[in-house]
PDB file of C-alpha atoms and ligand atoms in Angstrom:
ATOM      1  CA  MET L   1     -10.643  24.035  22.883  1.00  0.00           C
ATOM      2  CA  THR L   2     -11.592  22.003  25.986  1.00  0.00           C
ATOM      3  CA  SER L   3     -15.110  23.361  26.170  1.00  0.00           C
ATOM      4  CA  VAL L   4     -17.585  25.313  24.248  1.00  0.00           C
ATOM      5  CA  THR L   5     -20.765  27.190  24.969  1.00  0.00           C
ATOM      6  CA  LEU L   6     -23.508  27.165  22.482  1.00  0.00           C
ATOM      7  CA  HIS L   7     -26.683  29.301  23.147  1.00  0.00           C
ATOM      8  CA  ASP L   8     -27.408  28.586  26.923  1.00  0.00           C
ATOM      9  CA  LEU L   9     -25.486  25.254  27.247  1.00  0.00           C
ATOM     10  CA  SER L  10     -21.929  24.298  27.824  1.00  0.00           C
ATOM     11  CA  PHE L  11     -20.107  21.442  26.314  1.00  0.00           C
ATOM     12  CA  ARG L  12     -16.868  19.624  27.184  1.00  0.00           C
ATOM     13  CA  LEU L  13     -14.474  17.786  24.756  1.00  0.00           C
ATOM     14  CA  ARG L  14     -15.252  14.140  24.174  1.00  0.00           C
ATOM     15  CA  PHE L  15     -13.598  13.176  20.934  1.00  0.00           C
ATOM     16  CA  SER L  16     -10.707  15.127  19.451  1.00  0.00           C
ATOM     17  CA  ARG L  17     -10.196  15.648  15.893  1.00  0.00           C
ATOM     18  CA  ALA L  18      -7.124  13.267  16.055  1.00  0.00           C
ATOM     19  CA  GLU L  19      -9.380  10.483  17.451  1.00  0.00           C
ATOM     20  CA  ILE L  20     -12.104  11.102  14.769  1.00  0.00           C
ATOM     21  CA  VAL L  21      -9.572  11.114  11.955  1.00  0.00           C
ATOM     22  CA  GLU L  22      -8.119   7.686  13.222  1.00  0.00           C
ATOM     23  CA  ARG L  23     -11.541   6.098  13.602  1.00  0.00           C
ATOM     24  CA  VAL L  24     -12.943   7.424  10.197  1.00  0.00           C
ATOM     25  CA  ALA L  25      -9.819   5.855   8.479  1.00  0.00           C
ATOM     26  CA  GLU L  26     -10.642   2.493  10.324  1.00  0.00           C
ATOM     27  CA  VAL L  27     -14.156   2.577   9.158  1.00  0.00           C
ATOM     28  CA  ALA L  28     -13.177   3.437   5.685  1.00  0.00           C
ATOM     29  CA  ARG L  29     -10.845   0.485   5.565  1.00  0.00           C
ATOM     30  CA  ASP L  30     -13.564  -1.870   6.791  1.00  0.00           C
ATOM     31  CA  ILE L  31     -15.980  -0.613   4.120  1.00  0.00           C
ATOM     32  CA  HIS L  32     -13.064  -1.013   1.530  1.00  0.00           C
ATOM     33  CA  ALA L  33     -12.682  -4.719   2.523  1.00  0.00           C
ATOM     34  CA  ASP L  34     -16.352  -5.484   2.595  1.00  0.00           C
ATOM     35  CA  TYR L  35     -17.161  -3.747  -0.665  1.00  0.00           C
ATOM     36  CA  ALA L  36     -14.106  -4.610  -2.666  1.00  0.00           C
ATOM     37  CA  ASP L  37     -16.109  -6.241  -5.472  1.00  0.00           C
ATOM     38  CA  ARG L  38     -19.127  -3.937  -5.314  1.00  0.00           C
ATOM     39  CA  GLU L  39     -19.864  -0.258  -6.070  1.00  0.00           C
ATOM     40  CA  PRO L  40     -21.510   1.156  -2.986  1.00  0.00           C
ATOM     41  CA  MET L  41     -23.952   4.033  -3.050  1.00  0.00           C
ATOM     42  CA  PHE L  42     -23.526   6.308  -0.217  1.00  0.00           C
ATOM     43  CA  VAL L  43     -26.818   7.825   0.896  1.00  0.00           C
ATOM     44  CA  VAL L  44     -25.827  10.833   3.181  1.00  0.00           C
ATOM     45  CA  VAL L  45     -28.336  12.235   5.714  1.00  0.00           C
ATOM     46  CA  VAL L  46     -27.733  16.015   5.633  1.00  0.00           C
ATOM     47  CA  ASN L  47     -26.960  18.236   7.426  1.00  0.00           C
ATOM     48  CA  GLY L  48     -25.662  16.242  10.157  1.00  0.00           C
ATOM     49  CA  ALA L  49     -23.648  13.558   8.403  1.00  0.00           C
ATOM     50  CA  MET L  50     -22.073  15.853   5.786  1.00  0.00           C
ATOM     51  CA  PHE L  51     -18.677  16.410   7.513  1.00  0.00           C
ATOM     52  CA  PHE L  52     -18.310  12.531   8.247  1.00  0.00           C
ATOM     53  CA  ALA L  53     -19.354  11.777   4.626  1.00  0.00           C
ATOM     54  CA  VAL L  54     -16.643  14.133   3.171  1.00  0.00           C
ATOM     55  CA  ASP L  55     -13.925  12.548   5.386  1.00  0.00           C
ATOM     56  CA  LEU L  56     -15.080   8.969   4.852  1.00  0.00           C
ATOM     57  CA  LEU L  57     -15.840   9.082   1.047  1.00  0.00           C
ATOM     58  CA  ARG L  58     -12.425  10.439   0.256  1.00  0.00           C
ATOM     59  CA  LEU L  59     -10.928   7.515   2.235  1.00  0.00           C
ATOM     60  CA  VAL L  60     -13.003   4.659   0.820  1.00  0.00           C
ATOM     61  CA  ASP L  61     -10.787   3.228  -1.934  1.00  0.00           C
ATOM     62  CA  VAL L  62     -13.521   1.622  -3.955  1.00  0.00           C
ATOM     63  CA  PRO L  63     -15.586   3.017  -6.935  1.00  0.00           C
ATOM     64  CA  CYS L  64     -18.693   4.557  -5.538  1.00  0.00           C
ATOM     65  CA  THR L  65     -21.526   6.944  -5.988  1.00  0.00           C
ATOM     66  CA  MET L  66     -23.295   9.344  -3.540  1.00  0.00           C
ATOM     67  CA  ALA L  67     -26.630  11.169  -2.986  1.00  0.00           C
ATOM     68  CA  CYS L  68     -27.867  13.298  -0.076  1.00  0.00           C
ATOM     69  CA  ILE L  69     -31.203  13.013   1.604  1.00  0.00           C
ATOM     70  CA  GLN L  70     -32.887  15.045   4.289  1.00  0.00           C
ATOM     71  CA  ALA L  71     -34.494  13.365   7.198  1.00  0.00           C
ATOM     72  CA  SER L  72     -35.169  14.868  10.514  1.00  0.00           C
ATOM     73  CA  SER L  73     -36.587  13.403  13.726  1.00  0.00           C
ATOM     74  CA  TYR L  74     -35.368  16.241  15.989  1.00  0.00           C
ATOM     75  CA  GLY L  75     -36.817  19.674  16.350  1.00  0.00           C
ATOM     76  CA  ALA L  76     -34.716  22.554  17.622  1.00  0.00           C
ATOM     77  CA  GLY L  77     -34.111  20.894  21.042  1.00  0.00           C
ATOM     78  CA  MET L  78     -32.692  17.719  22.232  1.00  0.00           C
ATOM     79  CA  GLN L  79     -35.578  15.354  22.259  1.00  0.00           C
ATOM     80  CA  SER L  80     -36.431  13.009  19.331  1.00  0.00           C
ATOM     81  CA  LYS L  81     -39.918  13.842  18.010  1.00  0.00           C
ATOM     82  CA  GLY L  82     -40.338  10.163  17.226  1.00  0.00           C
ATOM     83  CA  VAL L  83     -41.645  11.147  13.707  1.00  0.00           C
ATOM     84  CA  VAL L  84     -39.361  11.284  10.681  1.00  0.00           C
ATOM     85  CA  ASP L  85     -39.795  13.924   7.997  1.00  0.00           C
ATOM     86  CA  PHE L  86     -38.227  13.566   4.540  1.00  0.00           C
ATOM     87  CA  GLY L  87     -37.303  16.527   2.574  1.00  0.00           C
ATOM     88  CA  GLY L  88     -36.205  16.755  -0.983  1.00  0.00           C
ATOM     89  CA  LEU L  89     -36.223  13.888  -3.595  1.00  0.00           C
ATOM     90  CA  MET L  90     -35.340  10.262  -2.763  1.00  0.00           C
ATOM     91  CA  PRO L  91     -32.437   9.066  -4.895  1.00  0.00           C
ATOM     92  CA  ASN L  92     -32.807   6.005  -7.122  1.00  0.00           C
ATOM     93  CA  VAL L  93     -31.360   3.050  -5.206  1.00  0.00           C
ATOM     94  CA  HIS L  94     -32.827   0.124  -7.253  1.00  0.00           C
ATOM     95  CA  GLY L  95     -30.479  -2.826  -7.306  1.00  0.00           C
ATOM     96  CA  LYS L  96     -27.662  -0.812  -5.435  1.00  0.00           C
ATOM     97  CA  ASP L  97     -25.556  -1.682  -2.516  1.00  0.00           C
ATOM     98  CA  VAL L  98     -26.563   1.208  -0.314  1.00  0.00           C
ATOM     99  CA  ILE L  99     -24.665   2.597   2.727  1.00  0.00           C
ATOM    100  CA  ILE L 100     -26.660   5.167   4.788  1.00  0.00           C
ATOM    101  CA  VAL L 101     -24.306   7.640   6.134  1.00  0.00           C
ATOM    102  CA  GLU L 102     -25.625   9.104   9.484  1.00  0.00           C
ATOM    103  CA  ASP L 103     -24.224  11.239  12.224  1.00  0.00           C
ATOM    104  CA  ILE L 104     -25.804   9.522  15.233  1.00  0.00           C
ATOM    105  CA  VAL L 105     -28.071   6.535  15.692  1.00  0.00           C
ATOM    106  CA  ASP L 106     -29.863   7.363  19.016  1.00  0.00           C
ATOM    107  CA  THR L 107     -33.366   5.680  19.291  1.00  0.00           C
ATOM    108  CA  GLY L 108     -32.962   4.410  15.739  1.00  0.00           C
ATOM    109  CA  THR L 109     -36.230   5.769  14.663  1.00  0.00           C
ATOM    110  CA  THR L 110     -34.538   7.924  11.777  1.00  0.00           C
ATOM    111  CA  VAL L 111     -32.355   5.160  10.423  1.00  0.00           C
ATOM    112  CA  ARG L 112     -35.236   2.664  10.530  1.00  0.00           C
ATOM    113  CA  ALA L 113     -37.494   5.028   8.693  1.00  0.00           C
ATOM    114  CA  ILE L 114     -34.768   5.784   6.071  1.00  0.00           C
ATOM    115  CA  GLN L 115     -34.193   2.003   5.640  1.00  0.00           C
ATOM    116  CA  ALA L 116     -37.939   1.277   5.036  1.00  0.00           C
ATOM    117  CA  LYS L 117     -38.185   4.210   2.667  1.00  0.00           C
ATOM    118  CA  LEU L 118     -35.181   3.016   0.512  1.00  0.00           C
ATOM    119  CA  ALA L 119     -36.287  -0.591   0.728  1.00  0.00           C
ATOM    120  CA  GLU L 120     -39.378   0.278  -1.236  1.00  0.00           C
ATOM    121  CA  GLN L 121     -37.109   0.611  -4.303  1.00  0.00           C
ATOM    122  CA  LEU L 122     -35.616  -2.739  -3.837  1.00  0.00           C
ATOM    123  CA  PRO L 123     -31.870  -2.002  -3.398  1.00  0.00           C
ATOM    124  CA  ARG L 124     -29.530  -4.954  -3.395  1.00  0.00           C
ATOM    125  CA  SER L 125     -28.465  -4.268   0.148  1.00  0.00           C
ATOM    126  CA  ILE L 126     -28.701  -1.649   2.838  1.00  0.00           C
ATOM    127  CA  ALA L 127     -25.856  -0.985   5.557  1.00  0.00           C
ATOM    128  CA  VAL L 128     -25.607   1.810   8.018  1.00  0.00           C
ATOM    129  CA  ALA L 129     -22.455   3.914   8.815  1.00  0.00           C
ATOM    130  CA  ALA L 130     -22.638   6.423  11.649  1.00  0.00           C
ATOM    131  CA  VAL L 131     -20.326   8.587  13.503  1.00  0.00           C
ATOM    132  CA  VAL L 132     -21.843   7.587  16.934  1.00  0.00           C
ATOM    133  CA  ASN L 133     -24.070   4.682  17.818  1.00  0.00           C
ATOM    134  CA  LYS L 134     -25.906   4.803  21.131  1.00  0.00           C
ATOM    135  CA  PRO L 135     -27.042   1.197  21.460  1.00  0.00           C
ATOM    136  CA  ALA L 136     -28.636   1.635  25.011  1.00  0.00           C
ATOM    137  CA  ALA L 137     -31.015   4.252  23.465  1.00  0.00           C
ATOM    138  CA  HIS L 138     -32.304   2.019  20.604  1.00  0.00           C
ATOM    139  CA  THR L 139     -36.029   1.516  20.993  1.00  0.00           C
ATOM    140  CA  GLU L 140     -36.148  -1.042  18.254  1.00  0.00           C
ATOM    141  CA  PRO L 141     -33.506  -3.345  16.979  1.00  0.00           C
ATOM    142  CA  VAL L 142     -31.279  -1.517  14.401  1.00  0.00           C
ATOM    143  CA  HIS L 143     -27.997  -2.829  13.109  1.00  0.00           C
ATOM    144  CA  VAL L 144     -25.238  -0.257  12.654  1.00  0.00           C
ATOM    145  CA  GLN L 145     -22.537  -2.011  10.744  1.00  0.00           C
ATOM    146  CA  TYR L 146     -19.997   0.662  10.718  1.00  0.00           C
ATOM    147  CA  ARG L 147     -19.516   3.365  13.622  1.00  0.00           C
ATOM    148  CA  CYS L 148     -16.748   5.513  14.803  1.00  0.00           C
ATOM    149  CA  PHE L 149     -17.732   5.517  18.395  1.00  0.00           C
ATOM    150  CA  GLU L 150     -20.316   3.740  20.749  1.00  0.00           C
ATOM    151  CA  MET L 151     -21.560   5.558  23.851  1.00  0.00           C
ATOM    152  CA  GLU L 152     -24.380   5.992  26.332  1.00  0.00           C
ATOM    153  CA  SER L 153     -26.925   8.663  25.824  1.00  0.00           C
ATOM    154  CA  GLU L 154     -24.889  11.839  26.250  1.00  0.00           C
ATOM    155  CA  PHE L 155     -25.966  14.779  24.075  1.00  0.00           C
ATOM    156  CA  LEU L 156     -23.172  15.657  21.556  1.00  0.00           C
ATOM    157  CA  VAL L 157     -22.375  18.541  19.297  1.00  0.00           C
ATOM    158  CA  GLY L 158     -19.444  19.217  16.713  1.00  0.00           C
ATOM    159  CA  TYR L 159     -18.395  17.427  13.461  1.00  0.00           C
ATOM    160  CA  GLY L 160     -21.800  18.183  11.848  1.00  0.00           C
ATOM    161  CA  LEU L 161     -23.839  17.792  15.059  1.00  0.00           C
ATOM    162  CA  ASP L 162     -25.801  20.811  16.163  1.00  0.00           C
ATOM    163  CA  TYR L 163     -27.568  22.191  19.127  1.00  0.00           C
ATOM    164  CA  ALA L 164     -30.353  24.304  17.760  1.00  0.00           C
ATOM    165  CA  GLY L 165     -28.488  24.909  14.658  1.00  0.00           C
ATOM    166  CA  ARG L 166     -25.242  25.768  16.205  1.00  0.00           C
ATOM    167  CA  GLY L 167     -22.049  23.910  16.555  1.00  0.00           C
ATOM    168  CA  ARG L 168     -21.769  21.902  13.351  1.00  0.00           C
ATOM    169  CA  GLU L 169     -18.566  23.454  12.266  1.00  0.00           C
ATOM    170  CA  LEU L 170     -16.649  22.480  15.310  1.00  0.00           C
ATOM    171  CA  THR L 171     -13.798  19.991  14.348  1.00  0.00           C
ATOM    172  CA  ASP L 172     -13.981  18.048  17.516  1.00  0.00           C
ATOM    173  CA  ILE L 173     -17.034  16.376  19.302  1.00  0.00           C
ATOM    174  CA  TYR L 174     -18.183  17.795  22.584  1.00  0.00           C
ATOM    175  CA  GLU L 175     -20.629  16.382  25.047  1.00  0.00           C
ATOM    176  CA  LEU L 176     -23.257  18.270  27.070  1.00  0.00           C
ATOM    177  CA  ILE L 177     -22.142  19.178  30.648  1.00  0.00           C
ATOM    178  CA  ALA L 178     -25.251  18.303  32.643  1.00  0.00           C
ATOM    179  CA  ASP L 179     -26.444  20.633  35.287  1.00  0.00           C
ATOM    180  CA  VAL L 180     -25.386  19.382  38.761  1.00  0.00           C
ATOM    181  CA  PRO L 181     -28.509  19.314  40.851  1.00  0.00           C
ATOM    182  CA  THR L 182     -28.318  21.357  44.015  1.00  0.00           C
ATOM    183  CA  GLN L 183     -27.575  19.042  46.930  1.00  0.00           C
ATOM    184  CA  THR L 184     -29.774  19.190  49.966  1.00  0.00           C
ATOM    185  CA  THR L 185     -28.398  18.205  53.225  1.00  0.00           C
ATOM    186  CA  GLU L 186     -30.472  16.870  56.060  1.00  0.00           C
ATOM    187  CA  THR L 187     -29.443  16.893  59.645  1.00  0.00           C
ATOM    188  CA  LYS L 188     -30.967  14.383  61.853  1.00  0.00           C
ATOM    189  CA  SER L 189     -30.755  14.474  65.619  1.00  0.00           C
ATOM    190  CA  ASN L 190     -31.032  11.380  67.621  1.00  0.00           C
TER     191      ASN L 190
HETATM  192  P1  LIG Y   1     -32.921   8.886  16.306  1.00  0.00           P
HETATM  193  O1  LIG Y   1     -34.094   8.821  15.344  1.00  0.00           O
HETATM  194  O2  LIG Y   1     -32.027   7.559  16.187  1.00  0.00           O
HETATM  195  O3  LIG Y   1     -33.519   8.998  17.719  1.00  0.00           O
HETATM  196  O4  LIG Y   1     -32.165  10.176  16.251  1.00  0.00           O
HETATM  197  C1  LIG Y   1     -31.413  10.372  15.190  1.00  0.00           C
HETATM  198  C2  LIG Y   1     -31.157  11.855  14.877  1.00  0.00           C
HETATM  199  O5  LIG Y   1     -31.227  12.520  16.244  1.00  0.00           O
HETATM  200  C3  LIG Y   1     -29.763  11.861  14.573  1.00  0.00           C
HETATM  201  O6  LIG Y   1     -29.542  11.634  13.204  1.00  0.00           O
HETATM  202  C4  LIG Y   1     -29.308  13.159  15.041  1.00  0.00           C
HETATM  203  O7  LIG Y   1     -29.568  14.121  14.028  1.00  0.00           O
HETATM  204  C5  LIG Y   1     -30.079  13.557  16.172  1.00  0.00           C
HETATM  205  N1  LIG Y   1     -29.485  13.184  17.540  1.00  0.00           N
HETATM  206  C6  LIG Y   1     -29.359  12.021  18.134  1.00  0.00           C
HETATM  207  N2  LIG Y   1     -28.644  12.017  19.176  1.00  0.00           N
HETATM  208  C7  LIG Y   1     -27.999  13.371  19.018  1.00  0.00           C
HETATM  209  C8  LIG Y   1     -26.994  14.026  19.919  1.00  0.00           C
HETATM  210  O8  LIG Y   1     -26.341  13.556  20.678  1.00  0.00           O
HETATM  211  N3  LIG Y   1     -26.581  15.283  19.406  1.00  0.00           N
HETATM  212  C9  LIG Y   1     -27.182  15.893  18.315  1.00  0.00           C
HETATM  213  N4  LIG Y   1     -26.659  17.065  17.921  1.00  0.00           N
HETATM  214  N5  LIG Y   1     -28.181  15.167  17.552  1.00  0.00           N
HETATM  215  C10 LIG Y   1     -28.620  14.059  17.934  1.00  0.00           C
HETATM  216 MG1  LIG Y   2     -29.289  13.152  11.760  1.00  0.00          MG
END
């Protein structure tokens, strides 16, 4: 599919399943190399990162454990609320080498809040792996050690990412087709 419509909006293909598979394998290799002598604990931020986590964890060839957390800074729309709500229980990460698995790091508010929350339990280290990093949108410094793609601020759906609950199941990643503003032409007579 080269485009999809979800609710009232249309999206065009941005990253194909083949590109995603290739990049996830590269990220898995990087993690494998960096954690060869450690046992990372993947903390998966659901729902968004669950598809990425399944692909990634199956390819990371080191002993590891995983847990899921819920954190949301987005409401039903496309703008970050700037406030992070945690749902469910926080896993015990004391002394662990944690890798937070996220779908997108946009302003960075969510990841920073998760890092701060997990840091209270004194893990040994915390790293971040994300499908997409949007460095230009970061409002505060946040280091995303592992990412499949970097891009500007386009709104994406698919591969776990939703628009108002829809589109998570899409195997490719799509970007919003922005409305083209109506052109007004002015005629000037000299
Ligand atoms: P941040 O707190 O970094 O601004 O936002 C992070 C969260 O907002 C992500 O985990 C993701 O759930 C959501 N988000 C950010 N950008 C996008 C996007 O382009 N598409 C979708 N579907 N969600 C996004
Ligand atoms: Mg998210």
